[in-house]
Amino acid sequence: MSAHTLLSFATVVLFGGIAVPLLFPRWPVSARALWRVATLVLLTLLIQRVVGSPLQPEIYADGAWDRAWQQAVEAGWWIVAARSVAGVARLLLVLQNRSRETQILSDLIGGAVYVAAALAIVDLVFSVPVGGLIATSGVIAVVIGLALQSTLSDVFSGIAIDIERPYRAGDSLWVEGSVEGRVREVNWRSTLIATANGDVAVVPNSVMAKSRLVNHSLPAPVRRTTVEVRLDPRVMPERCRAALDAAVKACRLPLSDPPPAVVQTALRGDGASYEIAFSVAGNEVIGPARTEVLAQVQRHLFHAAIPLAVEGLAEVPPLAIPTSADLLAGSDLFGTMAGRERDLLAALMADLRLAPDERLFEQGDPAEALYVVASGTVGILRREPDGSEIHHRMSPGGSLGAIGLITGSPYAATAKALTPVKAFRLDEAAITAAIEDHPDLAAALEDLARRAQASISSDVAASHDHRDERPDLFLSRMRGFLQRLAADVVREAPR
């Protein structure tokens, strides 16, 4: 068989070895490696018949065209050999481990193999000495490395970050140097972090590799944050911690697991410092949660008569604990009543104290009284027909049970003390006694019903459950309630 015929077969095998994997891109790694090795073996057998060993080829031809053809086939053999070695190396690494480190290592090995193949083609195929080229390229590499030192540092740091994966896009990250936010993108040169101010911080990967990092999204996106307040040092720490604990337990955004904690962190002549630590579901909830906690702290401290400390002032004016009349004046339901009638109801309210987990009333029980929370936090739990439960929290100043008492319907939810609770209780018998002594109170209560009807209508519009608070029935039920009281007064009047 002539040399031209062998070169023709070698050319066909060469193009087939390169083109077939491109035509079937979904081939598995093992099939690609097997095809390249088979192509290399067949091409080696053909080339040995033409130019001898591919490692020491003897290229000779009468014409320039034949010589170029032999060099092209020999160069193709080196390309196929490089692809075969790189494919087998990738196959071995992937079979052992499929991590990102393995993928990067296989890419580096492949790059080194192709560089070696290119040098071999220049030296062995085209007979160009590569010693001077290597030396010259080494000097050029040093010059380029010094010129691109910062860029190369960022690139190699990006490779290290890509291998270790200390963070990824979407993680909430703190970087030493007051950079904090959510990671938007991680590329080979820099990391983009969206801050809480709406800005995007571009941090070079070399800085990221050297800085201390805190990934708030690992192992879970739960964030722990704190709120610090300074209170009057004359108030006993037990009262302060109880009020602050009730305040944070009245909030919706802080998580119950892990539970919040209140600790005293400092004591000075002008104030005692307390720290409230709590957890939230993510970085974006921190701001709203701190706002809610501070609002509840202000509310609970006011009702507990605990003043805030003033820096540089050893004594601050004392606060008075709100009375039952003050609580009624501040409530949405009774705040519109005249002061005289409101004071009459307040004088009939009885003190009630509950320990944690003790219940004011159960869902479905007959409504016998209304309650106004004076201190602590009350949890509201309502069971739905489908088995779900709705939770609410009531802080000092809130009232509950009034609708059931007025309409005669059972309590729509269960009220349970989440912390030590002080409340005021006003039952139907007390209202009957007040109307008996002051008949004008009945007119005041009916006027109260008219004023409250609009707000109840808006509450119904915002609620999904209209069963117990239909505004068109509220006024008539209020009148029925007053008629029952009037009948009781008549029966109890002396004949």
Short mmCIF file of C-alpha atoms in Angstrom, two decimals:
data_model
loop_
_atom_site.label_atom_id
_atom_site.label_comp_id
_atom_site.label_asym_id
_atom_site.label_seq_id
_atom_site.Cartn_x
_atom_site.Cartn_y
_atom_site.Cartn_z
CA MET A 1 0.00 0.00 0.00
CA SER A 2 1.45 3.34 -1.06
CA ALA A 3 2.30 6.24 1.26
CA HIS A 4 -0.41 8.40 -0.33
CA THR A 5 -3.03 5.76 0.35
CA LEU A 6 -1.91 5.42 3.99
CA LEU A 7 -1.95 9.20 4.41
CA SER A 8 -5.46 9.29 2.97
CA PHE A 9 -6.65 6.65 5.44
CA ALA A 10 -4.89 8.50 8.27
CA THR A 11 -6.55 11.76 7.25
CA VAL A 12 -9.99 10.13 7.23
CA VAL A 13 -9.35 8.56 10.65
CA LEU A 14 -8.08 11.92 11.98
CA PHE A 15 -11.16 13.84 10.85
CA GLY A 16 -13.44 11.06 12.06
CA GLY A 17 -11.78 11.03 15.48
CA ILE A 18 -12.29 14.79 15.85
CA ALA A 19 -15.70 15.20 14.18
CA VAL A 20 -17.67 12.25 15.57
CA PRO A 21 -17.63 13.45 19.25
CA LEU A 22 -18.73 16.88 18.02
CA LEU A 23 -21.69 15.33 16.22
CA PHE A 24 -22.77 13.48 19.39
CA PRO A 25 -22.34 16.01 22.22
CA ARG A 26 -24.42 13.94 24.65
CA TRP A 27 -22.00 11.05 24.70
CA PRO A 28 -20.90 10.14 28.23
CA VAL A 29 -17.33 10.81 29.30
CA SER A 30 -16.43 7.11 29.12
CA ALA A 31 -17.65 6.79 25.51
CA ARG A 32 -15.71 9.89 24.44
CA ALA A 33 -12.52 8.61 26.08
CA LEU A 34 -12.92 5.17 24.48
CA TRP A 35 -13.47 6.69 21.02
CA ARG A 36 -10.40 8.94 21.32
CA VAL A 37 -8.18 6.06 22.47
CA ALA A 38 -9.38 3.86 19.58
CA THR A 39 -8.74 6.71 17.13
CA LEU A 40 -5.25 7.24 18.60
CA VAL A 41 -4.35 3.55 18.28
CA LEU A 42 -5.53 3.28 14.65
CA LEU A 43 -3.89 6.59 13.71
CA THR A 44 -0.62 5.50 15.33
CA LEU A 45 -0.54 2.30 13.27
CA LEU A 46 -1.10 4.24 10.03
CA ILE A 47 1.45 6.99 10.80
CA GLN A 48 4.15 4.45 11.69
CA ARG A 49 3.87 3.10 8.13
CA VAL A 50 4.43 6.60 6.72
CA VAL A 51 6.81 8.66 8.94
CA GLY A 52 7.89 6.14 11.53
CA SER A 53 7.43 6.70 15.25
CA PRO A 54 5.26 9.76 15.98
CA LEU A 55 7.69 10.64 18.79
CA GLN A 56 10.59 10.82 16.31
CA PRO A 57 9.01 11.37 12.91
CA GLU A 58 11.04 11.29 9.68
CA ILE A 59 9.14 13.58 7.39
CA TYR A 60 10.41 13.47 3.81
CA ALA A 61 8.64 14.13 0.57
CA ASP A 62 9.49 15.21 -2.95
CA GLY A 63 7.06 18.10 -3.06
CA ALA A 64 6.05 20.83 -0.61
CA TRP A 65 2.45 19.67 -0.73
CA ASP A 66 3.25 16.13 0.36
CA ARG A 67 5.53 17.43 3.13
CA ALA A 68 2.80 19.78 4.44
CA TRP A 69 0.32 16.90 4.29
CA GLN A 70 2.55 14.66 6.40
CA GLN A 71 3.18 17.46 8.91
CA ALA A 72 -0.56 18.14 9.19
CA VAL A 73 -1.32 14.47 9.87
CA GLU A 74 1.53 14.26 12.40
CA ALA A 75 0.28 17.43 14.13
CA GLY A 76 -3.19 15.92 14.13
CA TRP A 77 -1.80 12.82 15.86
CA TRP A 78 -0.44 14.98 18.68
CA ILE A 79 -3.81 16.73 19.01
CA VAL A 80 -5.64 13.40 19.20
CA ALA A 81 -3.07 12.12 21.69
CA ALA A 82 -3.55 15.21 23.87
CA ARG A 83 -7.34 14.85 23.72
CA SER A 84 -7.07 11.16 24.59
CA VAL A 85 -4.82 11.77 27.61
CA ALA A 86 -7.03 14.62 28.84
CA GLY A 87 -10.17 12.53 28.37
CA VAL A 88 -8.77 9.53 30.24
CA ALA A 89 -7.56 11.79 33.08
CA ARG A 90 -10.99 13.42 33.32
CA LEU A 91 -12.65 10.00 33.31
CA LEU A 92 -10.45 8.71 36.15
CA LEU A 93 -10.99 11.83 38.25
CA VAL A 94 -14.76 11.91 37.70
CA LEU A 95 -15.08 8.23 38.63
CA GLN A 96 -13.29 8.90 41.93
CA ASN A 97 -14.98 12.16 42.88
CA ARG A 98 -17.54 14.50 41.30
CA SER A 99 -16.75 17.58 43.38
CA ARG A 100 -15.96 21.02 41.99
CA GLU A 101 -12.32 20.55 43.00
CA THR A 102 -12.12 17.51 40.72
CA GLN A 103 -13.55 19.44 37.77
CA ILE A 104 -11.05 22.28 38.21
CA LEU A 105 -8.16 19.82 38.58
CA SER A 106 -9.15 18.00 35.41
CA ASP A 107 -9.29 21.34 33.54
CA LEU A 108 -5.79 22.22 34.76
CA ILE A 109 -4.45 18.80 33.70
CA GLY A 110 -6.08 19.20 30.30
CA GLY A 111 -4.55 22.63 29.84
CA ALA A 112 -1.07 21.34 30.73
CA VAL A 113 -1.43 18.43 28.28
CA TYR A 114 -2.46 20.73 25.41
CA VAL A 115 0.45 23.10 26.10
CA ALA A 116 2.87 20.16 26.04
CA ALA A 117 1.32 18.91 22.78
CA ALA A 118 1.70 22.37 21.20
CA LEU A 119 5.40 22.48 22.12
CA ALA A 120 5.89 18.96 20.76
CA ILE A 121 4.28 19.92 17.45
CA VAL A 122 6.53 22.96 17.11
CA ASP A 123 9.68 20.98 17.96
CA LEU A 124 9.11 17.53 16.45
CA VAL A 125 6.79 18.23 13.54
CA PHE A 126 8.09 21.57 12.26
CA SER A 127 11.68 21.15 13.56
CA VAL A 128 11.69 24.51 15.35
CA PRO A 129 13.84 24.48 18.54
CA VAL A 130 11.70 25.34 21.54
CA GLY A 131 14.53 25.96 24.05
CA GLY A 132 14.87 29.62 23.16
CA LEU A 133 11.11 29.94 22.87
CA ILE A 134 10.64 28.55 26.39
CA ALA A 135 13.30 30.86 27.80
CA THR A 136 11.83 33.87 26.01
CA SER A 137 8.30 32.95 27.07
CA GLY A 138 9.53 32.61 30.67
CA VAL A 139 10.85 36.17 30.63
CA ILE A 140 7.63 37.40 29.05
CA ALA A 141 5.59 35.51 31.64
CA VAL A 142 7.54 37.18 34.46
CA VAL A 143 6.97 40.62 32.95
CA ILE A 144 3.26 39.95 32.41
CA GLY A 145 2.94 38.48 35.90
CA LEU A 146 4.44 41.60 37.49
CA ALA A 147 2.24 43.86 35.40
CA LEU A 148 -0.92 41.88 36.19
CA GLN A 149 -0.03 40.98 39.76
CA SER A 150 -3.26 42.38 41.24
CA THR A 151 -5.45 40.85 38.55
CA LEU A 152 -3.78 37.46 38.80
CA SER A 153 -4.14 37.57 42.59
CA ASP A 154 -7.87 38.17 42.18
CA VAL A 155 -8.16 35.37 39.60
CA PHE A 156 -6.32 32.76 41.69
CA SER A 157 -8.22 33.87 44.80
CA GLY A 158 -11.40 33.40 42.78
CA ILE A 159 -10.28 29.87 41.94
CA ALA A 160 -9.67 29.16 45.64
CA ILE A 161 -13.07 30.61 46.58
CA ASP A 162 -14.73 28.56 43.83
CA ILE A 163 -13.11 25.41 45.20
CA GLU A 164 -13.78 26.00 48.92
CA ARG A 165 -17.23 27.61 48.44
CA PRO A 166 -17.32 29.55 51.76
CA TYR A 167 -20.30 31.43 50.33
CA ARG A 168 -22.45 31.44 47.25
CA ALA A 169 -24.93 33.69 45.48
CA GLY A 170 -27.90 34.48 47.73
CA ASP A 171 -26.04 34.08 51.05
CA SER A 172 -26.16 36.82 53.68
CA LEU A 173 -22.53 37.74 54.25
CA TRP A 174 -20.50 40.00 56.55
CA VAL A 175 -17.02 40.98 55.35
CA GLU A 176 -14.37 42.49 57.59
CA GLY A 177 -14.33 46.20 56.86
CA SER A 178 -18.04 47.01 57.41
CA VAL A 179 -19.36 45.39 54.23
CA GLU A 180 -22.54 43.43 54.86
CA GLY A 181 -25.36 42.29 52.61
CA ARG A 182 -26.54 39.57 50.28
CA VAL A 183 -24.18 38.04 47.70
CA ARG A 184 -25.45 38.76 44.19
CA GLU A 185 -22.67 37.28 42.05
CA VAL A 186 -19.33 35.52 42.42
CA ASN A 187 -17.04 35.68 39.38
CA TRP A 188 -13.35 34.95 38.82
CA ARG A 189 -12.20 38.44 39.75
CA SER A 190 -14.64 39.89 42.31
CA THR A 191 -17.67 39.30 44.52
CA LEU A 192 -20.74 41.53 44.23
CA ILE A 193 -22.62 42.17 47.50
CA ALA A 194 -25.96 44.01 47.66
CA THR A 195 -26.04 46.05 50.87
CA ALA A 196 -29.03 47.09 52.96
CA ASN A 197 -28.77 50.64 51.55
CA GLY A 198 -29.55 49.44 48.04
CA ASP A 199 -25.94 49.72 46.87
CA VAL A 200 -23.75 47.02 45.32
CA ALA A 201 -20.28 46.59 46.82
CA VAL A 202 -17.68 45.14 44.42
CA VAL A 203 -15.05 43.40 46.55
CA PRO A 204 -11.96 41.91 44.82
CA ASN A 205 -11.53 38.21 45.44
CA SER A 206 -8.02 38.79 46.82
CA VAL A 207 -9.59 40.94 49.55
CA MET A 208 -12.27 38.30 50.17
CA ALA A 209 -9.59 35.61 50.51
CA LYS A 210 -7.68 37.64 53.13
CA SER A 211 -10.62 39.02 55.12
CA ARG A 212 -12.63 37.49 57.91
CA LEU A 213 -16.06 36.40 56.73
CA VAL A 214 -19.27 35.59 58.58
CA ASN A 215 -21.83 33.72 56.50
CA HIS A 216 -25.19 34.24 58.17
CA SER A 217 -26.88 31.76 55.81
CA LEU A 218 -24.87 28.77 57.03
CA PRO A 219 -25.84 26.34 58.38
CA ALA A 220 -29.28 28.04 58.29
CA PRO A 221 -30.52 31.50 57.27
CA VAL A 222 -31.67 32.27 60.85
CA ARG A 223 -30.13 35.51 62.11
CA ARG A 224 -29.52 36.43 65.74
CA THR A 225 -29.67 40.12 66.60
CA THR A 226 -29.94 42.27 69.72
CA VAL A 227 -31.67 45.39 71.00
CA GLU A 228 -30.19 47.31 73.93
CA VAL A 229 -32.10 49.61 76.31
CA ARG A 230 -30.96 51.58 79.38
CA LEU A 231 -33.44 51.77 82.24
CA ASP A 232 -33.70 53.57 85.55
CA PRO A 233 -31.20 51.84 87.89
CA ARG A 234 -33.57 52.31 90.84
CA VAL A 235 -35.99 49.75 89.39
CA MET A 236 -35.30 46.19 90.48
CA PRO A 237 -33.73 44.02 87.74
CA GLU A 238 -36.46 41.40 88.14
CA ARG A 239 -39.17 43.91 87.14
CA CYS A 240 -37.12 45.17 84.22
CA ARG A 241 -36.36 41.71 82.86
CA ALA A 242 -40.00 40.64 83.27
CA ALA A 243 -41.25 43.65 81.31
CA LEU A 244 -38.67 43.20 78.54
CA ASP A 245 -39.34 39.46 78.32
CA ALA A 246 -43.06 40.12 77.98
CA ALA A 247 -42.34 42.73 75.31
CA VAL A 248 -40.32 40.43 73.06
CA LYS A 249 -42.83 37.60 73.52
CA ALA A 250 -45.59 39.94 72.33
CA CYS A 251 -43.88 40.29 68.93
CA ARG A 252 -44.69 38.24 65.83
CA LEU A 253 -41.43 38.43 63.86
CA PRO A 254 -38.90 37.07 66.40
CA LEU A 255 -38.71 33.27 66.34
CA SER A 256 -39.61 31.19 69.37
CA ASP A 257 -36.85 28.67 68.56
CA PRO A 258 -34.18 29.53 69.52
CA PRO A 259 -35.98 31.44 72.28
CA PRO A 260 -35.30 35.12 72.96
CA ALA A 261 -33.20 36.07 75.97
CA VAL A 262 -32.97 39.16 78.20
CA VAL A 263 -29.73 39.81 80.10
CA GLN A 264 -28.38 42.74 82.05
CA THR A 265 -25.09 43.84 80.50
CA ALA A 266 -24.02 46.90 82.52
CA LEU A 267 -24.85 48.92 85.62
CA ARG A 268 -23.96 52.57 86.05
CA GLY A 269 -25.14 55.42 88.20
CA ASP A 270 -27.14 56.89 85.32
CA GLY A 271 -28.67 53.66 84.02
CA ALA A 272 -28.79 49.89 83.87
CA SER A 273 -28.25 48.36 80.43
CA TYR A 274 -30.29 45.38 79.26
CA GLU A 275 -29.84 43.45 76.04
CA ILE A 276 -32.68 41.62 74.28
CA ALA A 277 -31.37 38.89 71.98
CA PHE A 278 -33.72 37.24 69.50
CA SER A 279 -33.63 35.36 66.20
CA VAL A 280 -35.39 36.12 62.92
CA ALA A 281 -35.98 34.10 59.78
CA GLY A 282 -33.59 36.05 57.55
CA ASN A 283 -31.46 39.12 57.06
CA GLU A 284 -34.29 41.07 55.45
CA VAL A 285 -36.46 40.69 58.58
CA ILE A 286 -33.96 42.26 60.98
CA GLY A 287 -35.12 45.86 60.45
CA PRO A 288 -38.88 45.21 60.84
CA ALA A 289 -38.24 42.88 63.79
CA ARG A 290 -36.16 45.47 65.65
CA THR A 291 -38.87 48.07 65.03
CA GLU A 292 -41.54 45.74 66.39
CA VAL A 293 -39.47 44.82 69.44
CA LEU A 294 -38.72 48.46 70.29
CA ALA A 295 -42.41 49.39 69.92
CA GLN A 296 -43.43 46.61 72.29
CA VAL A 297 -40.65 47.54 74.72
CA GLN A 298 -41.96 51.10 74.85
CA ARG A 299 -45.51 49.87 75.41
CA HIS A 300 -44.62 47.40 78.15
CA LEU A 301 -42.29 49.78 79.98
CA PHE A 302 -44.99 52.45 80.00
CA HIS A 303 -47.60 50.12 81.52
CA ALA A 304 -45.03 48.80 84.01
CA ALA A 305 -44.07 52.38 85.01
CA ILE A 306 -40.37 51.72 84.30
CA PRO A 307 -38.68 54.90 82.99
CA LEU A 308 -35.81 54.98 80.55
CA ALA A 309 -32.46 56.17 81.85
CA VAL A 310 -31.09 59.57 80.87
CA GLU A 311 -27.35 59.76 80.28
CA GLY A 312 -25.63 61.82 82.93
CA LEU A 313 -28.75 61.98 85.14
CA ALA A 314 -28.77 59.74 88.20
CA GLU A 315 -32.50 60.17 88.93
CA VAL A 316 -35.33 60.45 86.44
CA PRO A 317 -38.92 61.43 87.22
CA PRO A 318 -40.89 58.38 88.31
CA LEU A 319 -43.82 57.06 86.31
CA ALA A 320 -47.20 56.03 87.66
CA ILE A 321 -48.61 52.59 86.86
CA PRO A 322 -51.73 53.08 84.69
CA THR A 323 -54.97 52.44 86.58
CA SER A 324 -57.98 50.59 85.25
CA ALA A 325 -59.50 53.96 84.30
CA ASP A 326 -56.34 54.85 82.35
CA LEU A 327 -56.49 51.52 80.53
CA LEU A 328 -60.12 52.04 79.57
CA ALA A 329 -59.34 55.57 78.39
CA GLY A 330 -56.60 54.24 76.14
CA SER A 331 -58.60 51.35 74.69
CA ASP A 332 -60.23 51.51 71.26
CA LEU A 333 -63.56 50.30 72.59
CA PHE A 334 -64.04 52.41 75.74
CA GLY A 335 -61.82 55.37 74.89
CA THR A 336 -64.72 57.27 73.27
CA MET A 337 -66.88 57.17 76.40
CA ALA A 338 -67.18 60.19 78.65
CA GLY A 339 -64.82 60.22 81.60
CA ARG A 340 -67.57 59.88 84.22
CA GLU A 341 -69.13 56.74 82.73
CA ARG A 342 -65.73 55.26 82.07
CA ASP A 343 -64.69 55.82 85.68
CA LEU A 344 -67.88 54.08 86.82
CA LEU A 345 -66.92 50.95 84.87
CA ALA A 346 -63.30 51.14 86.01
CA ALA A 347 -64.34 51.24 89.66
CA LEU A 348 -66.16 47.91 89.20
CA MET A 349 -63.29 46.07 87.54
CA ALA A 350 -61.59 43.34 89.58
CA ASP A 351 -57.88 42.56 89.61
CA LEU A 352 -56.82 39.25 88.14
CA ARG A 353 -53.32 37.72 88.06
CA LEU A 354 -52.25 34.74 85.98
CA ALA A 355 -49.11 32.63 85.89
CA PRO A 356 -47.55 31.61 82.55
CA ASP A 357 -49.70 29.07 80.64
CA GLU A 358 -52.73 29.84 82.82
CA ARG A 359 -55.87 30.55 80.79
CA LEU A 360 -58.29 33.45 80.95
CA PHE A 361 -60.95 31.53 79.05
CA GLU A 362 -61.35 28.72 76.52
CA GLN A 363 -62.73 28.90 73.02
CA GLY A 364 -66.43 28.02 73.07
CA ASP A 365 -66.98 28.90 76.75
CA PRO A 366 -69.94 31.21 77.52
CA ALA A 367 -68.84 34.84 77.53
CA GLU A 368 -69.20 35.97 81.15
CA ALA A 369 -66.80 38.93 81.32
CA LEU A 370 -64.48 41.18 79.38
CA TYR A 371 -60.80 41.64 80.25
CA VAL A 372 -58.28 44.45 79.90
CA VAL A 373 -54.59 43.49 80.01
CA ALA A 374 -52.62 45.63 82.47
CA SER A 375 -49.19 43.97 82.19
CA GLY A 376 -47.63 40.92 80.56
CA THR A 377 -48.49 39.23 77.27
CA VAL A 378 -51.57 37.16 76.47
CA GLY A 379 -51.60 34.65 73.63
CA ILE A 380 -54.78 34.31 71.56
CA LEU A 381 -55.37 30.89 70.00
CA ARG A 382 -58.30 30.05 67.75
CA ARG A 383 -58.95 26.61 66.31
CA GLU A 384 -60.43 26.56 62.81
CA PRO A 385 -62.77 23.85 61.50
CA ASP A 386 -60.03 22.46 59.27
CA GLY A 387 -57.81 21.92 62.31
CA SER A 388 -55.53 24.92 61.77
CA GLU A 389 -54.76 27.36 64.55
CA ILE A 390 -54.51 31.14 64.45
CA HIS A 391 -52.16 32.84 66.92
CA HIS A 392 -52.22 36.43 68.07
CA ARG A 393 -50.52 38.24 70.93
CA MET A 394 -52.05 40.92 73.11
CA SER A 395 -50.00 43.52 74.98
CA PRO A 396 -50.92 45.79 77.90
CA GLY A 397 -53.85 48.07 77.13
CA GLY A 398 -55.60 45.53 74.91
CA SER A 399 -59.12 44.32 75.72
CA LEU A 400 -60.72 41.00 74.88
CA GLY A 401 -64.06 39.31 75.41
CA ALA A 402 -66.17 42.43 74.90
CA ILE A 403 -67.88 41.27 71.70
CA GLY A 404 -68.87 37.94 73.22
CA LEU A 405 -70.22 39.62 76.37
CA ILE A 406 -72.30 42.10 74.36
CA THR A 407 -73.64 39.69 71.72
CA GLY A 408 -74.11 36.74 74.06
CA SER A 409 -72.03 34.48 71.80
CA PRO A 410 -69.33 32.15 73.19
CA TYR A 411 -65.71 33.18 73.26
CA ALA A 412 -64.29 32.90 69.73
CA ALA A 413 -60.76 32.01 70.90
CA THR A 414 -58.70 30.78 73.83
CA ALA A 415 -56.73 33.35 75.84
CA LYS A 416 -53.59 32.07 77.59
CA ALA A 417 -50.94 33.92 79.58
CA LEU A 418 -47.52 33.73 77.89
CA THR A 419 -45.84 35.56 80.77
CA PRO A 420 -46.98 36.59 84.26
CA VAL A 421 -50.08 38.66 83.51
CA LYS A 422 -52.11 41.22 85.42
CA ALA A 423 -55.56 41.98 84.01
CA PHE A 424 -58.80 43.67 85.00
CA ARG A 425 -62.09 41.79 84.78
CA LEU A 426 -65.53 43.32 84.21
CA ASP A 427 -68.50 40.96 84.20
CA GLU A 428 -72.18 41.39 83.41
CA ALA A 429 -73.17 41.54 87.08
CA ALA A 430 -70.87 44.53 87.64
CA ILE A 431 -72.35 46.39 84.66
CA THR A 432 -75.85 45.63 85.96
CA ALA A 433 -74.94 47.08 89.36
CA ALA A 434 -73.49 50.19 87.71
CA ILE A 435 -76.64 50.79 85.64
CA GLU A 436 -78.79 50.29 88.72
CA ASP A 437 -76.91 53.10 90.51
CA HIS A 438 -76.45 55.26 87.38
CA PRO A 439 -79.19 54.71 84.78
CA ASP A 440 -77.53 57.15 82.35
CA LEU A 441 -74.74 54.59 81.88
CA ALA A 442 -77.05 52.55 79.63
CA ALA A 443 -77.39 55.47 77.24
CA ALA A 444 -73.63 55.94 77.26
CA LEU A 445 -73.07 52.28 76.37
CA GLU A 446 -75.57 52.48 73.50
CA ASP A 447 -73.84 55.61 72.22
CA LEU A 448 -70.58 53.71 72.48
CA ALA A 449 -72.04 50.98 70.26
CA ARG A 450 -72.97 53.49 67.56
CA ARG A 451 -69.46 54.97 67.54
CA ALA A 452 -67.78 51.58 67.47
CA GLN A 453 -69.91 50.23 64.64
CA ALA A 454 -67.82 51.91 61.91
CA SER A 455 -64.55 50.56 63.27
CA ILE A 456 -66.05 47.09 63.62
CA SER A 457 -67.16 47.30 59.97
CA SER A 458 -63.61 48.07 58.91
CA ASP A 459 -62.30 45.23 61.05
CA VAL A 460 -64.74 42.87 59.35
CA ALA A 461 -63.60 44.10 55.94
CA ALA A 462 -60.03 43.20 56.85
CA SER A 463 -60.98 39.82 58.30
CA HIS A 464 -61.76 36.53 56.64
CA ASP A 465 -64.18 35.43 59.37
CA HIS A 466 -67.46 37.33 59.70
CA ARG A 467 -69.35 34.88 61.84
CA ASP A 468 -69.05 36.65 65.18
CA GLU A 469 -68.70 40.31 64.22
CA ARG A 470 -71.28 41.19 61.59
CA PRO A 471 -71.69 44.96 61.89
CA ASP A 472 -75.37 44.95 60.87
CA LEU A 473 -76.16 42.76 63.91
CA PHE A 474 -73.81 44.38 66.39
CA LEU A 475 -76.00 47.36 67.25
CA SER A 476 -79.14 45.26 67.67
CA ARG A 477 -77.30 42.81 69.88
CA MET A 478 -75.89 45.69 71.90
CA ARG A 479 -79.44 46.93 72.48
CA GLY A 480 -80.54 43.42 73.43
CA PHE A 481 -77.67 43.27 75.90
CA LEU A 482 -78.77 46.57 77.45
CA GLN A 483 -82.38 45.36 77.57
CA ARG A 484 -81.26 42.27 79.48
CA LEU A 485 -79.41 44.46 81.92
CA ALA A 486 -82.43 46.72 82.32
CA ALA A 487 -84.61 43.68 83.00
CA ASP A 488 -82.15 42.51 85.64
CA VAL A 489 -82.23 45.95 87.24
CA VAL A 490 -86.04 45.88 87.35
CA ARG A 491 -86.10 42.42 88.90
CA GLU A 492 -83.57 43.39 91.54
CA ALA A 493 -85.22 46.73 92.39
CA PRO A 494 -87.05 46.76 95.76
CA ARG A 495 -90.79 46.39 95.41
#
